[in-house]
PDB file of C-alpha atoms in Angstrom:
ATOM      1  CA  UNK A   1     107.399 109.042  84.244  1.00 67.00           C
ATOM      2  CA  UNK A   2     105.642 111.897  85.788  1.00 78.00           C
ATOM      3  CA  UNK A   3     107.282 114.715  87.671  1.00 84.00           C
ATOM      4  CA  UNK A   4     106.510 112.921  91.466  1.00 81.00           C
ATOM      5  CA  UNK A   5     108.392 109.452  90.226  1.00 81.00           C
ATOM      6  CA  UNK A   6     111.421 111.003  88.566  1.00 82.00           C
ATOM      7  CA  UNK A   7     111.693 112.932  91.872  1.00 87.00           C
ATOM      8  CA  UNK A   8     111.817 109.761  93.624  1.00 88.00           C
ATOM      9  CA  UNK A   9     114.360 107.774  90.908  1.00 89.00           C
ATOM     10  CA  UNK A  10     117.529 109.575  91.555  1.00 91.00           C
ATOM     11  CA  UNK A  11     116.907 109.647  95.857  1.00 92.00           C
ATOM     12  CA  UNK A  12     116.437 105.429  95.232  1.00 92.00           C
ATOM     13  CA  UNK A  13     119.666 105.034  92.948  1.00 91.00           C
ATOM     14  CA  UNK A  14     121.674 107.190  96.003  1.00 94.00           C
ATOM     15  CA  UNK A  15     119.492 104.306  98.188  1.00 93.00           C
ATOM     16  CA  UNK A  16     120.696 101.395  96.244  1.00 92.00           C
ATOM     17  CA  UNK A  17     124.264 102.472  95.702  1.00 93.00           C
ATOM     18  CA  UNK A  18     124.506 103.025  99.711  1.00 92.00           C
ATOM     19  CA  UNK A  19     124.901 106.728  99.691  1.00 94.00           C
ATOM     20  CA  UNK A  20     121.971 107.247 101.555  1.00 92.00           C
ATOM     21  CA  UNK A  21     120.085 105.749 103.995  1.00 94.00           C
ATOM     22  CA  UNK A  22     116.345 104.557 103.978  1.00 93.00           C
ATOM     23  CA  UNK A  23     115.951 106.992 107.265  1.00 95.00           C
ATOM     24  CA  UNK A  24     117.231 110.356 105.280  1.00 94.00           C
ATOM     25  CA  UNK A  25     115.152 108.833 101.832  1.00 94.00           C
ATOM     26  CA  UNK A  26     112.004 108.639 103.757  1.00 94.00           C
ATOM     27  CA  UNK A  27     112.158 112.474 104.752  1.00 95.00           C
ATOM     28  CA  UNK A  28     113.815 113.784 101.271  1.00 92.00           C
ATOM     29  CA  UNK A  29     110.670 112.168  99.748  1.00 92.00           C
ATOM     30  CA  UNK A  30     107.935 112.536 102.131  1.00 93.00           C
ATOM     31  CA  UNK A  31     107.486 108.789 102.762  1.00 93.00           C
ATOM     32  CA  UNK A  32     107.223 106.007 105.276  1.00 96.00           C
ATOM     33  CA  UNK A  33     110.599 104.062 105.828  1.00 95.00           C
ATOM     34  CA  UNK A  34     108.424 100.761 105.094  1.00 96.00           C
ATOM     35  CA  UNK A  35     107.372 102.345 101.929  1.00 94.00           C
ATOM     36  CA  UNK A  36     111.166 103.194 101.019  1.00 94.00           C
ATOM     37  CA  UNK A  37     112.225 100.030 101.408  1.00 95.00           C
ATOM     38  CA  UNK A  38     109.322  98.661  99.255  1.00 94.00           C
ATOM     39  CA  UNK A  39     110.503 100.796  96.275  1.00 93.00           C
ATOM     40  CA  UNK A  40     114.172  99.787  96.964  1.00 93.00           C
ATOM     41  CA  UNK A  41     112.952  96.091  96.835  1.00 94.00           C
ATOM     42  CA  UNK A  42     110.718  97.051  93.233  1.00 93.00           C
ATOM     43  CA  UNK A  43     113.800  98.768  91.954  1.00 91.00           C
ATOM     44  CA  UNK A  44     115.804  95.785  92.407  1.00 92.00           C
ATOM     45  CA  UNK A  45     113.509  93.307  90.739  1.00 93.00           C
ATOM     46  CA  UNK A  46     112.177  95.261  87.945  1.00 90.00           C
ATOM     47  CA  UNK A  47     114.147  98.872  87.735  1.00 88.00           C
ATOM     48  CA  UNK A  48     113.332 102.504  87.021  1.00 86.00           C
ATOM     49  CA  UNK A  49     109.321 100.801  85.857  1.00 85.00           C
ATOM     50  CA  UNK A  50     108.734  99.752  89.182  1.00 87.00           C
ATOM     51  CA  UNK A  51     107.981 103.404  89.826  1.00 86.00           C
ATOM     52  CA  UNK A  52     105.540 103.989  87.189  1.00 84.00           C
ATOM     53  CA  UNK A  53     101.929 103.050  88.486  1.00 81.00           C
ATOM     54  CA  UNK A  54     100.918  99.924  86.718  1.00 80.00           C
ATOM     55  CA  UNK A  55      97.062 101.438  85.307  1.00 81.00           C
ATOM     56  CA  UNK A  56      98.712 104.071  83.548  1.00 81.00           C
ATOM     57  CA  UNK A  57      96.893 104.389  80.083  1.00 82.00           C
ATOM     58  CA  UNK A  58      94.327 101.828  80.721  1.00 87.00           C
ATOM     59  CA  UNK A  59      90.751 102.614  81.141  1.00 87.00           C
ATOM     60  CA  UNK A  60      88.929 102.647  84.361  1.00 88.00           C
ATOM     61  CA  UNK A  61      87.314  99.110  84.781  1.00 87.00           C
ATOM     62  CA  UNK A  62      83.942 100.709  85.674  1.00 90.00           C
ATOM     63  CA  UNK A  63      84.473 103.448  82.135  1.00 92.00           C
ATOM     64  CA  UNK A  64      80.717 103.172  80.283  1.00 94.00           C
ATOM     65  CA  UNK A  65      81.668 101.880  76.821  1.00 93.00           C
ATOM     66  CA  UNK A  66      82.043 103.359  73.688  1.00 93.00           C
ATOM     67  CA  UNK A  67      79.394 100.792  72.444  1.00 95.00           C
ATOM     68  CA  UNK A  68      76.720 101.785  75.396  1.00 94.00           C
ATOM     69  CA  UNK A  69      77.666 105.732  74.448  1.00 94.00           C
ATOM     70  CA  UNK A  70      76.652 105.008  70.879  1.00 95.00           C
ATOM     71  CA  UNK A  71      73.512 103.150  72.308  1.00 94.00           C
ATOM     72  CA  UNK A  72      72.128 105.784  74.213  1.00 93.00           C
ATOM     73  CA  UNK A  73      72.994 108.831  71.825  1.00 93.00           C
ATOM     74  CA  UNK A  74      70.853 106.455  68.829  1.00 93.00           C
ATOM     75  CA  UNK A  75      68.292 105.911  71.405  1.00 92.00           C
ATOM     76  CA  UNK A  76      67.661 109.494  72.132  1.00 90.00           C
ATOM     77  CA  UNK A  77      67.791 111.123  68.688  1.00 89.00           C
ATOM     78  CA  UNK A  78      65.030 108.218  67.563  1.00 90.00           C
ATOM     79  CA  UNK A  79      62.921 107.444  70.353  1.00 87.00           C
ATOM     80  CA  UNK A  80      63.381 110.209  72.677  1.00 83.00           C
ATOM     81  CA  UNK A  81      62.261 113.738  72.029  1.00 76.00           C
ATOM     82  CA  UNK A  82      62.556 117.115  74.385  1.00 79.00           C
ATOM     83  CA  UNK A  83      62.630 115.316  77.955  1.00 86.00           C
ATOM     84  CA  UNK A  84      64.893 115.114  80.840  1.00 87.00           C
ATOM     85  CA  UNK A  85      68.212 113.171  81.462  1.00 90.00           C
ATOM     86  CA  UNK A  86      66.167 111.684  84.199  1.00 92.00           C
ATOM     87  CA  UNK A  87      63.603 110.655  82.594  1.00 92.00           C
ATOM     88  CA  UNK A  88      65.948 109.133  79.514  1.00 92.00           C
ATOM     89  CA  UNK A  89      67.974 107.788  82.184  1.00 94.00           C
ATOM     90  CA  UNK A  90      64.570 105.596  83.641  1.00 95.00           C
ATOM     91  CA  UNK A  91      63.321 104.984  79.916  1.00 94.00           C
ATOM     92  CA  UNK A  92      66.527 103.285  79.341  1.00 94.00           C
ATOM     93  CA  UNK A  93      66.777 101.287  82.346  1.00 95.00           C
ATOM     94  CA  UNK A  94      63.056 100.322  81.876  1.00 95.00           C
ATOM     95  CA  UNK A  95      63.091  99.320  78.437  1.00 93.00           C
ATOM     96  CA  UNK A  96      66.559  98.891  77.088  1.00 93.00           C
ATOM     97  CA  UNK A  97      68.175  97.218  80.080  1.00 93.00           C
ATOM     98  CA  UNK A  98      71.195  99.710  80.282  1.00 93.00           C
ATOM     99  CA  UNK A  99      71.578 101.034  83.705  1.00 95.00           C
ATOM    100  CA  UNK A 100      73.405 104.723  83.982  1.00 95.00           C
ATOM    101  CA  UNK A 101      72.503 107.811  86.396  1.00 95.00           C
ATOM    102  CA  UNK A 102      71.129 110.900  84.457  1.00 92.00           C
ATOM    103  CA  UNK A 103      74.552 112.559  85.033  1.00 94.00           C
ATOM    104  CA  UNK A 104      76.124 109.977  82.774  1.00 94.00           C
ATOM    105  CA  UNK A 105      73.432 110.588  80.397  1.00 93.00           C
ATOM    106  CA  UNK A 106      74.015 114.415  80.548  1.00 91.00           C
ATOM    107  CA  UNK A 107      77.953 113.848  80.312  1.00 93.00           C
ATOM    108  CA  UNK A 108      77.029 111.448  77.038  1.00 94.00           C
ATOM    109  CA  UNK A 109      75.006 113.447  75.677  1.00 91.00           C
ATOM    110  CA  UNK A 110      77.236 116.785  76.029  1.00 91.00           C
ATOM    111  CA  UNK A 111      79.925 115.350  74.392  1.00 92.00           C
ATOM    112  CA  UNK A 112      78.092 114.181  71.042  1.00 91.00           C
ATOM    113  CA  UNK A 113      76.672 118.010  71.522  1.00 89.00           C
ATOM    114  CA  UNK A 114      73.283 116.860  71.830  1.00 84.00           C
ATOM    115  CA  UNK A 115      72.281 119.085  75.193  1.00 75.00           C
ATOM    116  CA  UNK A 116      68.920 118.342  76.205  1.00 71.00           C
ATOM    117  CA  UNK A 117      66.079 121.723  76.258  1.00 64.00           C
ATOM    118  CA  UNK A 118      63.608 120.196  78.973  1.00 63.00           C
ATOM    119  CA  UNK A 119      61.143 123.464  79.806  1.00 63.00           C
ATOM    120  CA  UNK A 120      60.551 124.137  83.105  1.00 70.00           C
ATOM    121  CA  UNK A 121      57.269 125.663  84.612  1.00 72.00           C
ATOM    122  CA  UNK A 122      56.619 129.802  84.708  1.00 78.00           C
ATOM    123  CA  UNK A 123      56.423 130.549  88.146  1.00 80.00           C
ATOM    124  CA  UNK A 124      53.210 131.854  88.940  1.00 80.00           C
ATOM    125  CA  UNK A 125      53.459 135.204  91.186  1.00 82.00           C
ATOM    126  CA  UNK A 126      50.952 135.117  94.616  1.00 82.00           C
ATOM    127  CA  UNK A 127      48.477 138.008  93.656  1.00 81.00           C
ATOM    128  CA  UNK A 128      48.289 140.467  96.235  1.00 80.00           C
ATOM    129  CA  UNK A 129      45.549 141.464  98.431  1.00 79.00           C
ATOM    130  CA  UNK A 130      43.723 144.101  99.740  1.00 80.00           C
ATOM    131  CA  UNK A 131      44.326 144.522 103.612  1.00 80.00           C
ATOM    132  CA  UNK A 132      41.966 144.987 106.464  1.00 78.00           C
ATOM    133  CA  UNK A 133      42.184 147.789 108.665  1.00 79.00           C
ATOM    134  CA  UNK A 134      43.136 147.282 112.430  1.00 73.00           C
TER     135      UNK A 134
END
C-alpha cells in the first residue's frame, strides 16, 4: 500500500467498528460520503486489498512492446542511416506496417542509446545593402 491508502485503512477500521461516522470519515479523508461508504462496502467483502488499485504492477494496455522496441531499434541500425525520427517513424509505417509517432521512436531509440544526429541547414545571413540617400 502506498502512503494515500494506508492513510485511509485505519479512518475505515474506526468506520467499520462504529467509532466514527461516514460524515466525519468523508472530511478526515477528503472524500465524498458516497465514496466512503463504497470503501466501507469493499472493506467488507474483500479487506485491507480493496484499497489497493487493482492495475498496480501491470502494464498499460496501450505500452508498445518489448517485441515492436526490438523491431524498430534492428530496423534502424540496418536499414536506416542518419535521418529523422520522423522520417523513421513514416518509413516504418510505410513499409513495415508498425504504426508509432516519432516521439515513441525518439523515446525507443534513447533508451537503447542510439540518439539520432539528423543535420540541420546553416542559416544563411541576408547580405546587407548599400542605402540610398533621401
Amino acid at each position: 500500500m502506498n502512503e494515500k491508502e494506508s492513510r485511509r485503512l485505519p479512518v475505515m477500521e474506526q468506520v467499520l467498528a462504529g467509532r466514527l461516522s461516514t460524515r466525519e470519515a468523508a472530511q478526515l479523508l477528503g472524500l465524498s460520503q458516497r465514496h466512503i461508504k463504497r470503501l466501507k462496502t469493499g472493506l467488507k467483502k474483500e479487506g485491507a486489498s480493496f484499497l489497493a488499485h487493482k492495475n498496480r504492477g501491470r502494464k498499460p494496455a496501450h505500452a508498445i512492446s518489448d517485441q515492436t522496441k526490438q523491431t524498430v531499434i534492428e530496423l534502424v541500425t540496418t536499414n536506416y542511416g542518419n535521418i529523422s525520427y520522423q522520417q523513421i517513424s513514416k518509413l516504418l509505417a510505410e513499409h513495415h506496417d508498425i504504426n508509432i509517432s516519432a516521439k515513441s521512436v525518439s523515446r525507443i531509440l534513447k533508451a537503447a542509446d542510439l540518439p539520432r544526429y539528423h543535420s540541420r541547414k546553416k542559416t544563411s545571413k541576408c547580405r546587407s545593402r548599400d542605402h540610398s540617400p533621401q
